[in-house]
Coordinates of C-alpha atoms and ligand atoms in Angstrom, one line a residue:
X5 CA 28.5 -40.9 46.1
X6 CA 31.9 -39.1 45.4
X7 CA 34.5 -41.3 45.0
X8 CA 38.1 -41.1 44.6
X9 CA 41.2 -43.5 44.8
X10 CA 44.6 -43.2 46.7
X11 CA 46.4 -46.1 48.4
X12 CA 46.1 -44.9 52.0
X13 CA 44.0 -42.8 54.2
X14 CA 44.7 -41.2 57.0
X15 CA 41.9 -40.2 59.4
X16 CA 42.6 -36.9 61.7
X17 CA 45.2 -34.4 61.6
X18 CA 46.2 -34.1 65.2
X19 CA 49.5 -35.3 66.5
X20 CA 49.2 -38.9 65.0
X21 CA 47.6 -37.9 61.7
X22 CA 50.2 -35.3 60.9
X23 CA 53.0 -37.7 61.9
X24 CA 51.7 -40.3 59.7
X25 CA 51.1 -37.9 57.2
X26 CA 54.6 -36.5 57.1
X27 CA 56.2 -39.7 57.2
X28 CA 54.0 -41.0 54.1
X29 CA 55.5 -37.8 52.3
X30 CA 58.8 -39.1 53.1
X31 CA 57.8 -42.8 52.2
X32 CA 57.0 -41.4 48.9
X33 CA 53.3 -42.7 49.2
X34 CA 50.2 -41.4 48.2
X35 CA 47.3 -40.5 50.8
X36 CA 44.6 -38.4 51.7
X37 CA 44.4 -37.0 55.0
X38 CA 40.7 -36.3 56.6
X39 CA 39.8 -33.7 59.5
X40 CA 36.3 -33.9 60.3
X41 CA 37.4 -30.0 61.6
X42 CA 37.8 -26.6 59.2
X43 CA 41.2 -26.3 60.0
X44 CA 44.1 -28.6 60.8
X45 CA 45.4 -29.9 64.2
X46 CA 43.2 -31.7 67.3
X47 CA 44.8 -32.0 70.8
X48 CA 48.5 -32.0 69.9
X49 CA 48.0 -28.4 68.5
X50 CA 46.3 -26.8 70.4
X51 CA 47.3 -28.3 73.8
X52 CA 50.1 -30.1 74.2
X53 CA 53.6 -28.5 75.2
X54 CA 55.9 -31.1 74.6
X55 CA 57.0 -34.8 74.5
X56 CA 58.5 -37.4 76.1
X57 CA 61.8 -39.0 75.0
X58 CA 64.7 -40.9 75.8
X59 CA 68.4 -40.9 74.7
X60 CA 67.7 -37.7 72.7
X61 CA 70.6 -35.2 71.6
X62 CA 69.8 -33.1 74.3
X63 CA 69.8 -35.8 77.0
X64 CA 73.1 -36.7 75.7
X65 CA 74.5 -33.2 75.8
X66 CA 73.3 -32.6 79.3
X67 CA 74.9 -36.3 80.3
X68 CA 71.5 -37.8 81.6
X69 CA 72.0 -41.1 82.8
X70 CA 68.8 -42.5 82.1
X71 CA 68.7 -45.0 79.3
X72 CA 66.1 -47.6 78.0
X73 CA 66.4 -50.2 79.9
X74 CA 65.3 -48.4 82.9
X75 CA 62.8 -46.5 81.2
X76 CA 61.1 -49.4 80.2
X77 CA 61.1 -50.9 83.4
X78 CA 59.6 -48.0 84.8
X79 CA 56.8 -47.2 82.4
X80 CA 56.3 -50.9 82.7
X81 CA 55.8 -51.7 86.2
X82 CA 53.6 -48.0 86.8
X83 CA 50.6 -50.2 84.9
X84 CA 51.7 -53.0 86.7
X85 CA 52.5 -54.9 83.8
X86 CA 49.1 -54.5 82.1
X87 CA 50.7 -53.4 78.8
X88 CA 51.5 -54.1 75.3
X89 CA 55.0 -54.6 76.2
X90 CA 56.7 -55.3 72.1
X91 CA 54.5 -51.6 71.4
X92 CA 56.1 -50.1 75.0
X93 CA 59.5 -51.0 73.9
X94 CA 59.3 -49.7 70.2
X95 CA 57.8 -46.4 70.9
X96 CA 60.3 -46.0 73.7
X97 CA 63.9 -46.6 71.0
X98 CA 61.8 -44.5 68.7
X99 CA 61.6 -41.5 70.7
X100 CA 65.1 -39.9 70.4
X101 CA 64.8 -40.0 66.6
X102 CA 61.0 -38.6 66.5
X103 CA 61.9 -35.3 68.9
X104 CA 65.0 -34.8 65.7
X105 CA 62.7 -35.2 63.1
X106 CA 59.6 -32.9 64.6
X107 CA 62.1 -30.2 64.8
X108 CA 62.4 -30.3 60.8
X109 CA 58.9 -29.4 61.1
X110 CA 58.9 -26.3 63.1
X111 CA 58.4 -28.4 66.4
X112 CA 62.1 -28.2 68.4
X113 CA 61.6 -29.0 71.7
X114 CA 64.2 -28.3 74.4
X115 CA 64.8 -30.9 77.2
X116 CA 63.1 -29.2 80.2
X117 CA 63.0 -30.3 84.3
X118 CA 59.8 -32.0 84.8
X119 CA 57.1 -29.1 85.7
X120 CA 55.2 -30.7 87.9
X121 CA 56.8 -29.9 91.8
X122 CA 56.5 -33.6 92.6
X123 CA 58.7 -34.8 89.5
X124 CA 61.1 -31.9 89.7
X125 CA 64.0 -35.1 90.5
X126 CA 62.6 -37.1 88.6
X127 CA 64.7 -38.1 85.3
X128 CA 64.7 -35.9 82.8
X129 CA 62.7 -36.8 80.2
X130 CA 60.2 -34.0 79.1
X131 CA 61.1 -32.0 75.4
X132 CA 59.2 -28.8 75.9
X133 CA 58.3 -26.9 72.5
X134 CA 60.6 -24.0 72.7
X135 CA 57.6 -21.6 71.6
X136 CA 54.1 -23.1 72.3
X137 CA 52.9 -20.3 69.5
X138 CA 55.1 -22.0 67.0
X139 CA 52.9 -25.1 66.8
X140 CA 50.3 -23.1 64.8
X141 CA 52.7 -22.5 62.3
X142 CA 54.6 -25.8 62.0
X143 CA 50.9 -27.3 61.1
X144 CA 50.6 -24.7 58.3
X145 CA 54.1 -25.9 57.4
X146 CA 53.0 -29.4 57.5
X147 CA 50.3 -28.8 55.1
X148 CA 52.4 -26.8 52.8
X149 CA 54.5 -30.3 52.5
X150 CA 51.5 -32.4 52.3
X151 CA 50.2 -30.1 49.3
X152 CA 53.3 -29.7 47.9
X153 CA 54.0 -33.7 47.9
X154 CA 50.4 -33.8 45.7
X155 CA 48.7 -35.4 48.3
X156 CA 45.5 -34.5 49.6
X157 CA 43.7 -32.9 52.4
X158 CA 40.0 -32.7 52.9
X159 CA 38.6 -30.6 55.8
X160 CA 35.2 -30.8 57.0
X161 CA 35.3 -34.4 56.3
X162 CA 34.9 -37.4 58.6
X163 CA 35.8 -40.5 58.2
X164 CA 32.6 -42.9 58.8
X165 CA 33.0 -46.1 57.9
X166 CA 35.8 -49.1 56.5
X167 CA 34.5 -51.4 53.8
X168 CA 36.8 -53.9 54.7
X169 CA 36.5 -57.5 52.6
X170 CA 38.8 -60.5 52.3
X171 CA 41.2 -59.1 50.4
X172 CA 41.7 -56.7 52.7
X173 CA 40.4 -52.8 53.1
X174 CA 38.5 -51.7 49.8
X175 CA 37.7 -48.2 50.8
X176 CA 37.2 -45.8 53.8
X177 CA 33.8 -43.9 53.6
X178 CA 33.7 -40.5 54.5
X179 CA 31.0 -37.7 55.5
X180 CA 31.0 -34.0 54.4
X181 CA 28.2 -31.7 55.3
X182 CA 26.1 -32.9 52.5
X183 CA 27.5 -35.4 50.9
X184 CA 29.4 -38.7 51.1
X185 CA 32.4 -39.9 49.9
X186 CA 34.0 -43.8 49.3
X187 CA 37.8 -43.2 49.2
X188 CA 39.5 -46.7 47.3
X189 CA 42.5 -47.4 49.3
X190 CA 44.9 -50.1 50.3
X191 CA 45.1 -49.3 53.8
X192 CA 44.0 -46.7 56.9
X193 CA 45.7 -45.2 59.7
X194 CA 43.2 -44.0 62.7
X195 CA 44.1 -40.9 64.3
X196 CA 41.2 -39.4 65.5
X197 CA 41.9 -39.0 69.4
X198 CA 39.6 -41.2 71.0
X199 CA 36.1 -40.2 72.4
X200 CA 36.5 -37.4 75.0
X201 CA 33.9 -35.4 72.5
X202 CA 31.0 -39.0 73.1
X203 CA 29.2 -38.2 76.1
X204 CA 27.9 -41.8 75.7
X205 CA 31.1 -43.5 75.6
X206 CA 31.6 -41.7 78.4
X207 CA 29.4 -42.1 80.2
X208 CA 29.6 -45.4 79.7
X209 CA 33.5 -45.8 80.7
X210 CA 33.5 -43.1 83.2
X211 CA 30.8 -42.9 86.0
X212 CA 31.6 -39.7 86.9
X213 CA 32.1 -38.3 83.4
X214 CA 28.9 -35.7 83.9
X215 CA 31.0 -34.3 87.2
X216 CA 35.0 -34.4 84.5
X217 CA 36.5 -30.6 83.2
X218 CA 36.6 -32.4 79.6
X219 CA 39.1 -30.1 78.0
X220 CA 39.5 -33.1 75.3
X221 CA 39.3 -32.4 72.1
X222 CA 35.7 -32.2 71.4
X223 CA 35.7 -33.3 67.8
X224 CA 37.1 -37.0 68.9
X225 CA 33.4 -38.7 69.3
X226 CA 35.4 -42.1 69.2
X227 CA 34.5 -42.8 65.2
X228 CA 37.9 -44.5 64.8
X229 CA 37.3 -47.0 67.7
X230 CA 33.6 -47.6 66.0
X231 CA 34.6 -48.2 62.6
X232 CA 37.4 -50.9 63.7
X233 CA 35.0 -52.6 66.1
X234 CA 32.5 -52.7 63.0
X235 CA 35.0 -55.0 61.1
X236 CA 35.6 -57.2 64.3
X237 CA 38.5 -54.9 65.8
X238 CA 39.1 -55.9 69.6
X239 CA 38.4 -52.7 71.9
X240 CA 38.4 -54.9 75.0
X241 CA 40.4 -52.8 77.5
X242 CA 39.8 -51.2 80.7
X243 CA 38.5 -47.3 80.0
X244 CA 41.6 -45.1 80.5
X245 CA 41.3 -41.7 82.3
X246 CA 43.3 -39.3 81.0
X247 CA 43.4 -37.2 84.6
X248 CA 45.4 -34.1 85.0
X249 CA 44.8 -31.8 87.6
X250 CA 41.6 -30.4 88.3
X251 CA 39.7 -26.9 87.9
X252 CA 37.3 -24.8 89.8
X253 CA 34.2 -24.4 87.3
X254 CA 32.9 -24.9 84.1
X255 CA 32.9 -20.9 83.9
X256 CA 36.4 -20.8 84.2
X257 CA 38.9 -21.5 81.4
X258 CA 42.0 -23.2 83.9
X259 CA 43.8 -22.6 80.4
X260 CA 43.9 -19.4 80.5
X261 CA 45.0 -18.6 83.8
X262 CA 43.5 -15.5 84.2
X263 CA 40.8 -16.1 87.4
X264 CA 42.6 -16.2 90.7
X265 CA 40.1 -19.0 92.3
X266 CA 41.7 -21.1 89.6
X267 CA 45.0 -19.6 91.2
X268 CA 44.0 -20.8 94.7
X269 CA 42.8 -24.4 93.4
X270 CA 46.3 -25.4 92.3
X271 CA 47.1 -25.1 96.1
X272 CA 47.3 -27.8 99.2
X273 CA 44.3 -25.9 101.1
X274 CA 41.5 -28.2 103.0
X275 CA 40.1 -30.7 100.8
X276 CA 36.8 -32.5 101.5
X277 CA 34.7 -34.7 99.3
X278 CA 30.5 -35.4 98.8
X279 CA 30.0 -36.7 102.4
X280 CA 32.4 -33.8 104.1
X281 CA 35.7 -35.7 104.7
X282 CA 38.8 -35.1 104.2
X283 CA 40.0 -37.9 101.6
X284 CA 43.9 -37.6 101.1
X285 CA 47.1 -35.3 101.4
X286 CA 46.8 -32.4 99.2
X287 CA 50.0 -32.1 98.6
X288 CA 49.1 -34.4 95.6
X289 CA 48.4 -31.1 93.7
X290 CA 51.8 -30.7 92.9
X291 CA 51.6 -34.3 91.0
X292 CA 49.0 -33.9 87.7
X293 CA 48.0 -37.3 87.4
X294 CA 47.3 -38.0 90.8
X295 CA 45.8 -35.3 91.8
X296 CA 42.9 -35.4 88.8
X297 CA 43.0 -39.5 90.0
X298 CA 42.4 -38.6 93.6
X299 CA 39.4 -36.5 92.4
X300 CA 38.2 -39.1 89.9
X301 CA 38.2 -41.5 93.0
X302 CA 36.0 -39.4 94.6
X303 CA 32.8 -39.4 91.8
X304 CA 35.1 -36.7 90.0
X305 CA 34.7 -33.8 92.1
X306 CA 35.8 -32.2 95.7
X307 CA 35.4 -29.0 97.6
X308 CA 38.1 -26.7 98.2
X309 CA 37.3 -24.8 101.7
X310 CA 38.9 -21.7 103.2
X311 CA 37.4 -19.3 105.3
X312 CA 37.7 -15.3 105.0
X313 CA 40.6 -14.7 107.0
X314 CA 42.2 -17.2 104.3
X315 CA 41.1 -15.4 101.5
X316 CA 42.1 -12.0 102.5
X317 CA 45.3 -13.3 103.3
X318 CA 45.7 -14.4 99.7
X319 CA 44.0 -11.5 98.7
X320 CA 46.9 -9.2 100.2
X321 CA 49.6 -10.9 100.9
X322 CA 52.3 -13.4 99.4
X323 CA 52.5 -16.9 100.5
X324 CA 55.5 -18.8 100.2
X325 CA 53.8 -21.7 98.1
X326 CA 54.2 -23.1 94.6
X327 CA 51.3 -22.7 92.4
X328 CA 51.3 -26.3 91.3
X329 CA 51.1 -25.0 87.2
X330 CA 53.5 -22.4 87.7
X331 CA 56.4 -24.0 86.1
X332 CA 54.0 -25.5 83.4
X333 CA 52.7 -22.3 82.1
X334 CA 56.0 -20.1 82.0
X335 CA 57.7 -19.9 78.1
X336 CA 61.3 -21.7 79.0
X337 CA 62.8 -18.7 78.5
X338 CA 61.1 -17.1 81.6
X339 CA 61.4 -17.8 85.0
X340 CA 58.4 -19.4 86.9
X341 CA 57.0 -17.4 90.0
X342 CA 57.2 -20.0 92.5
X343 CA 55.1 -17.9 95.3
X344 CA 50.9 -17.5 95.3
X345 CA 49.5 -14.4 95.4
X346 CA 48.7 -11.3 96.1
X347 CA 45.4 -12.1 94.1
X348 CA 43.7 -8.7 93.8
X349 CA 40.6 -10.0 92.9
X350 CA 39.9 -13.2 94.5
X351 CA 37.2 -12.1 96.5
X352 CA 35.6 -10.9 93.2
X353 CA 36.3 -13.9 91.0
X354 CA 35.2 -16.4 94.1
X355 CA 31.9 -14.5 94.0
X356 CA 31.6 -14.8 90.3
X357 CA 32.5 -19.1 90.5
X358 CA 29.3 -19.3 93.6
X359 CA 27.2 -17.0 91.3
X360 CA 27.7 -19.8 88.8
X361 CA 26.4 -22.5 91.0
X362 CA 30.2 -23.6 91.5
X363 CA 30.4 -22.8 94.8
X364 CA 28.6 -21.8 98.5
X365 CA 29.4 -19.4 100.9
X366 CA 27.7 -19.6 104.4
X367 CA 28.2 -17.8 107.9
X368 CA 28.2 -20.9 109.5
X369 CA 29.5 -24.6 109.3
X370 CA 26.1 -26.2 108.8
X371 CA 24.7 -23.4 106.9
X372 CA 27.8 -24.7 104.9
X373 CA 26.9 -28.0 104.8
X374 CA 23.5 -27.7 104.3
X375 CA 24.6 -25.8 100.9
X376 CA 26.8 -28.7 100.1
X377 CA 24.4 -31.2 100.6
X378 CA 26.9 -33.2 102.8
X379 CA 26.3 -34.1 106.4
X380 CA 26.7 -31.0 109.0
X381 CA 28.4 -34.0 111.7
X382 CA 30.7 -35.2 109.5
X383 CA 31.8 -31.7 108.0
X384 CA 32.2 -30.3 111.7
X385 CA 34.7 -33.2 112.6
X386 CA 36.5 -32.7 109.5
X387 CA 37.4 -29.1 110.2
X388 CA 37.6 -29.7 114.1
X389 CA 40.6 -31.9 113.4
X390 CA 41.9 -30.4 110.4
X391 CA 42.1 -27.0 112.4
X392 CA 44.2 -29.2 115.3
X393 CA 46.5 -30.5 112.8
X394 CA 47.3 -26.9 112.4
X395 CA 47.8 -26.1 115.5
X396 CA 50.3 -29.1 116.4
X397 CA 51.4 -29.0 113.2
X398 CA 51.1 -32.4 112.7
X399 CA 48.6 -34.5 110.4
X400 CA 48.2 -37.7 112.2
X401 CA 45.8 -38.9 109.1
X402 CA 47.4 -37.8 106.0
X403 CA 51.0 -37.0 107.1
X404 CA 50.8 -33.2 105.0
X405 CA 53.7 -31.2 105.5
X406 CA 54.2 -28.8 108.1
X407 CA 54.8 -26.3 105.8
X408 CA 51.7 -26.6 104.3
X409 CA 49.6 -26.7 107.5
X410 CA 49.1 -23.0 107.9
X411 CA 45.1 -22.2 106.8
X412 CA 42.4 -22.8 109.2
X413 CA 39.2 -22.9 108.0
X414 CA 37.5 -21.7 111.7
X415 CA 35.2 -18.9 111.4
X416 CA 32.8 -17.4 108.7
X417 CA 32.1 -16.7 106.6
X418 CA 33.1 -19.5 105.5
X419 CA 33.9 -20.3 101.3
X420 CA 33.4 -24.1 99.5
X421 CA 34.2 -24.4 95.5
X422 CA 33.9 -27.1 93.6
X423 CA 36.8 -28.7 92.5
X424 CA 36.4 -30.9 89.4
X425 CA 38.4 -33.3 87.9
X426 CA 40.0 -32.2 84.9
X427 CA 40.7 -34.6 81.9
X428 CA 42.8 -34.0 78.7
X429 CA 41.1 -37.0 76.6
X430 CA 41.1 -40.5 76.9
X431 CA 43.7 -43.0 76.3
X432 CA 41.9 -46.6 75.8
X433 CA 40.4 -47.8 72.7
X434 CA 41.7 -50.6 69.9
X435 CA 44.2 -53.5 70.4
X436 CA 47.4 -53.5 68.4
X437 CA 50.4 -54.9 67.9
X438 CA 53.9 -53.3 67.8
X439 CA 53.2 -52.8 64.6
X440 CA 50.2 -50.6 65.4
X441 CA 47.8 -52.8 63.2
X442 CA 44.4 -53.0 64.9
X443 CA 44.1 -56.6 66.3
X444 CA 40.9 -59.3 66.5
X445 CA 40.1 -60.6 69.9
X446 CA 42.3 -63.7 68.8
X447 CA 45.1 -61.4 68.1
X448 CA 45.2 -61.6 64.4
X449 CA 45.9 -58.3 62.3
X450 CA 43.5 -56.5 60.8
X451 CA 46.0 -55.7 57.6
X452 CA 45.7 -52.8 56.0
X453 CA 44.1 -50.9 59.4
X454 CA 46.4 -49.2 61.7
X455 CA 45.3 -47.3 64.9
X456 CA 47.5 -44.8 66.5
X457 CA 48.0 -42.0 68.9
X458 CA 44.7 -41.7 71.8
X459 CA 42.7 -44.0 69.8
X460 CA 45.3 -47.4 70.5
X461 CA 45.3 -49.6 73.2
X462 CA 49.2 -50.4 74.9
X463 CA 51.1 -48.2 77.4
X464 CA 48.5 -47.4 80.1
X465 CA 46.6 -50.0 82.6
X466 CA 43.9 -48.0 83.7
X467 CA 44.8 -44.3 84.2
X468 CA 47.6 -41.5 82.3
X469 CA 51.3 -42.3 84.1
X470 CA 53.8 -40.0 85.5
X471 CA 56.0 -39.6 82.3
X472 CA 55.4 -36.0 80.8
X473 CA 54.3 -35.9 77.5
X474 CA 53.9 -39.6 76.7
X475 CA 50.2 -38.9 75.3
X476 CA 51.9 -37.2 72.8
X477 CA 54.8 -38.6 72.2
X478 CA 53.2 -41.4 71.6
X479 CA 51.1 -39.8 69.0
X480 CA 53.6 -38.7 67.6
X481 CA 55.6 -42.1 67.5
X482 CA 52.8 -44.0 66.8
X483 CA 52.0 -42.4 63.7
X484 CA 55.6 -42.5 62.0
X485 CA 56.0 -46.1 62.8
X486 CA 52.1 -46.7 61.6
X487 CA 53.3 -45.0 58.4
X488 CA 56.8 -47.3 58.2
X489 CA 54.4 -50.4 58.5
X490 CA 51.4 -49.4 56.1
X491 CA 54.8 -48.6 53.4
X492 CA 55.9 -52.0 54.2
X493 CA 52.2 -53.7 53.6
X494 CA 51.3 -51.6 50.7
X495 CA 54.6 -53.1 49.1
X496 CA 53.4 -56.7 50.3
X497 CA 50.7 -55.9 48.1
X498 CA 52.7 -55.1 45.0
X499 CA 54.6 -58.2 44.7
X500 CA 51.7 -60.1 45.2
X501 CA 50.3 -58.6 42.3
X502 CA 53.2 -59.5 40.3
X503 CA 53.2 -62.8 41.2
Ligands
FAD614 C1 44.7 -29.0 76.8 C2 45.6 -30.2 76.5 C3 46.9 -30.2 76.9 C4 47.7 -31.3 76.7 N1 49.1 -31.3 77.0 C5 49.8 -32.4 76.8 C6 51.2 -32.4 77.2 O1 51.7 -31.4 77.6 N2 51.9 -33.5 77.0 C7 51.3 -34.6 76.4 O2 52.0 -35.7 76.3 N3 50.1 -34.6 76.0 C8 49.3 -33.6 76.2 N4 48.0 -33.6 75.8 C9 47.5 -34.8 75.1 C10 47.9 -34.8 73.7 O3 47.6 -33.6 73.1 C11 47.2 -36.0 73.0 O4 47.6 -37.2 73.7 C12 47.6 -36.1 71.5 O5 47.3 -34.9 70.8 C13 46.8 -37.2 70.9 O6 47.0 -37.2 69.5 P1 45.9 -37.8 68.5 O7 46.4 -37.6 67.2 O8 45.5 -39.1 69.0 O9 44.6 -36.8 68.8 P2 44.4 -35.3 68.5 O10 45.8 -34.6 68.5 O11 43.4 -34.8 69.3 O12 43.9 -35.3 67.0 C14 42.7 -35.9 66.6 C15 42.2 -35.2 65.3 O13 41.2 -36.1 64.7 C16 40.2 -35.3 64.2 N5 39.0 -36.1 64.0 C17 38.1 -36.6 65.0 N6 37.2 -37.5 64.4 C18 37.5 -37.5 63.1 C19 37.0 -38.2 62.0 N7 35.9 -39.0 62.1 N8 37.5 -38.0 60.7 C20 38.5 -37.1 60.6 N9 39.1 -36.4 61.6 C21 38.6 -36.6 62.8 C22 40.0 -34.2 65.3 O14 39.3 -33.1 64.8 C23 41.5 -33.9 65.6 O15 42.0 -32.9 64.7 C24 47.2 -32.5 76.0 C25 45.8 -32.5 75.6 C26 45.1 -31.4 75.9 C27 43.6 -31.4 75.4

């Protein structure tokens, strides 16, 4: 086996690993950074638009009255208390000074209203990358610095195993395509993004994973979570969803924006779920983590249904709703569009979702349901009294908006696609402290072995909260102050030697 000796290692390059990589450049300590990938970068690069922060230089400029004490209240009581409250409150006084020190990096943000239509009043606290293209570049730039510094990086490599002893951590073992590799270090920080990549951890935490969009990052197959549990780590904790929003078919990339059935899904049409009812006010579109909830709820997938008088009304005409990731995916410098439609080719992209098996389309309601699979009563009353609530404009059962009663779904042919819930990753997996050293079961650090980013344990209860970017900005966070406290240990260790 290859071996080689530096006095930390840092496992993944995504947000958490490049934070904690760029903070050990600063700390003046040597590391070697592993992506089990051929190039830099997991989630934070190539998805996320932003983070979260409070107190920033922005927020001050633009007189926002919304300060830590009520932010940490906030994010608090949303997971009912079922968090790692010492961790909350750290990451929350360390977010001004993170969104500063990003923007050395390439990563400025700009403080941005909230773009989902449900949060548009909310406080501000989203920091939206001013170019989303930019983050390519800033993790080039990273490396540069990480090179430069004489530190390395190794690619294709993943991090396996921790040989982990009573004096500490002895080594982290690595995998390459054909080779190992047992890297002699002092201490570890854990980046690698939890398990939305393990279809048997998720199966195993999520019911409905089989039904989930995963558009996780594929190379986090929960290793990090597997190696700390190997040395006793405590990964006790409720699985945490990372729901946001949902999608109309496996065929479809809801990324790219480009198929107007995915257009049509971020609307408040009819919804009805696996037995034909109608299961809440879709309205909740226009909030990301509730909507992907209200779908997890439901076994992780729902049915969208118009008829065709609906779709060549969207087909033609404009309607005077929001597309509920309108204001997401504009570039700040633009304005959103905040009408739907016309969609030229709806009726030829919702012919290309059914032709995947994503979808029916029947002449009748129990030709319908017999496509569905769900019971032709059940789906009858549904419409029956959805197509009232339209006419009185009133919805006795889930209180939706006038304004948004305004499709009937009452004669065929009629259209059903299958809406799943999408997912960004999950967000459960080691316990820490504030420190973000990985914890026992009786609460003792594991010293030397720090987990960070979508791989640690602390903010969430049980499913992502309403604050945009948190995931990330928590990454980000995490990883700085993981660095600050493996700096700290490592010079624990040298006095000890000396003594
Ligand atoms: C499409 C999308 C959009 C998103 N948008 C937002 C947003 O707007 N706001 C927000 O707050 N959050 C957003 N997120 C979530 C955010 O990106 C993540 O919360 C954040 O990136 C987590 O950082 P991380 O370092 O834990 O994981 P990642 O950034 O995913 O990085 C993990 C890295 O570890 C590597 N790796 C995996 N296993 C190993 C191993 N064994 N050895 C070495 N390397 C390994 C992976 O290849 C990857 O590079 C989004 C996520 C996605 C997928």
């Amino acid at each position: 086996m290859k071996e080689i000796t530096t006095q930390v290692v840092v496992i993944g390059s995504g947000s958490s690993g490049i934070s904690a990589a760029m903070q050990l450049v600063e700390n003046n300590v040597s590391f070697v950074l592993l992506e089990k990938g051929d190039k830099l970068g997991g989630a934070g690069k190539f998805g996320a638009h932003g983070v979260y922060g409070i107190d920033s230089a922005d927020q001050k400029k633009h007189g926002v009255d919304y300060h830590f004490p009520a932010a940490l209240q906030e994010m608090t009581q949303q997971s009912h208390y079922l968090v790692n409250g010492p961790l909350m409150s750290r990451v929350l006084k360390k977010s001004a000074a993170t969104i500063d020190w990003m923007a050395k990096f390439g990563l400025a943000t700009s403080l941005t209203p909230n773009a989902q239509p449900a949060h548009l009043y909310d406080q501000p606290i989203y920091h939206e990358f001013n170019s989303f293209d930019e983050r390519f570049t800033a993790w080039d730039h990273m490396a540069q610095i990480i090179k430069d510094s004489g530190n390395q990086i190794l690619t294709e490599t993943a991090g396996v195993a921790l040989d982990y002893g009573a004096d500490g951590l002895k080594a982290v073992i690595a995998e390459q395509a054909d080779s190992k590799l047992r890297i002699h270090c002092q201490s570890v920080v854990i980046g690698d993004g939890g398990y939305p990549g393990n279809p048997a951890m998720m199966q195993k935490a999520f019911a409905d994973a089989g039904e989930l969009m995963n558009l996780g990052e594929r190379k986090a197959t929960g290793d990090g979570i597997a190696m700390v549990a190997a040395i006793g780590g405590d990964v006790q904790h409720n699985p945490v969803i990372f729901a946001h929003g949902c999608a109309p078919s496996f065929q479809v990339n809801p990324m790219k924006r480009d198929n107007k059935v995915e257009a049509l899904t971020n609307l408040p049409l009819l919804w009805v779920n696996k037995i034909g009812e109608r299961f809440t006010n879709e309205e909740v579109v226009y909030d990301f983590a509730q909507w992907g909830n209200v779908a997890h709820a439901e076994g992780g997938y729902y049915y969208m249904l118009f008829d065709q008088a609906t779709l060549d009304h969207f087909q033609t005409q404009q309607v005077n709703w929001e597309d509920a990731f309108s204001r997401q995916f504009t570039e700040p410098e633009h304005e959103p569009v905040l009408t739907a439609g016309p969609y030229a080719t709806l009726q030829q992209d919702v012919a290309a979702v059914i032709a995947a098996g994503d979808g029916a389309k029947a002449d009748t309601i129990s030709e319908l349901a017999a496509q569905l699979d769900v019971p032709t009563e059940q789906l009858a009353t549904t419409l029956a009294t959805y197509n009232a609530a339209i006419d009185q404009q009133a919805d006795p059962q889930f209180a939706k908006q006038a304004k948004f009663l305004k499709f009937k779904v009452s004669a065929g042919p009629f259209y059903a696609v299958k809406e799943r819930c999408a997912i960004l990753g999950t967000l459960n997996g080691v316990n820490v402290n504030a420190n973000l050293e990985a914890l026992r079961p009786n609460r003792t650090p594991i010293k030397g072995v720090y987990v960070v980013g979508n791989n640690a344990n602390g903010l969430y209860s049980d499913a992502y909260s309403n604050f945009e970017g948190i995931a990330n900005g928590f990454a980000w966070i995490s990883g700085r102050i993981a660095a600050d406290e493996t700096t700290k240990y490592l010079a624990t260790l040298k006095q000890t030697e000396r003594v």
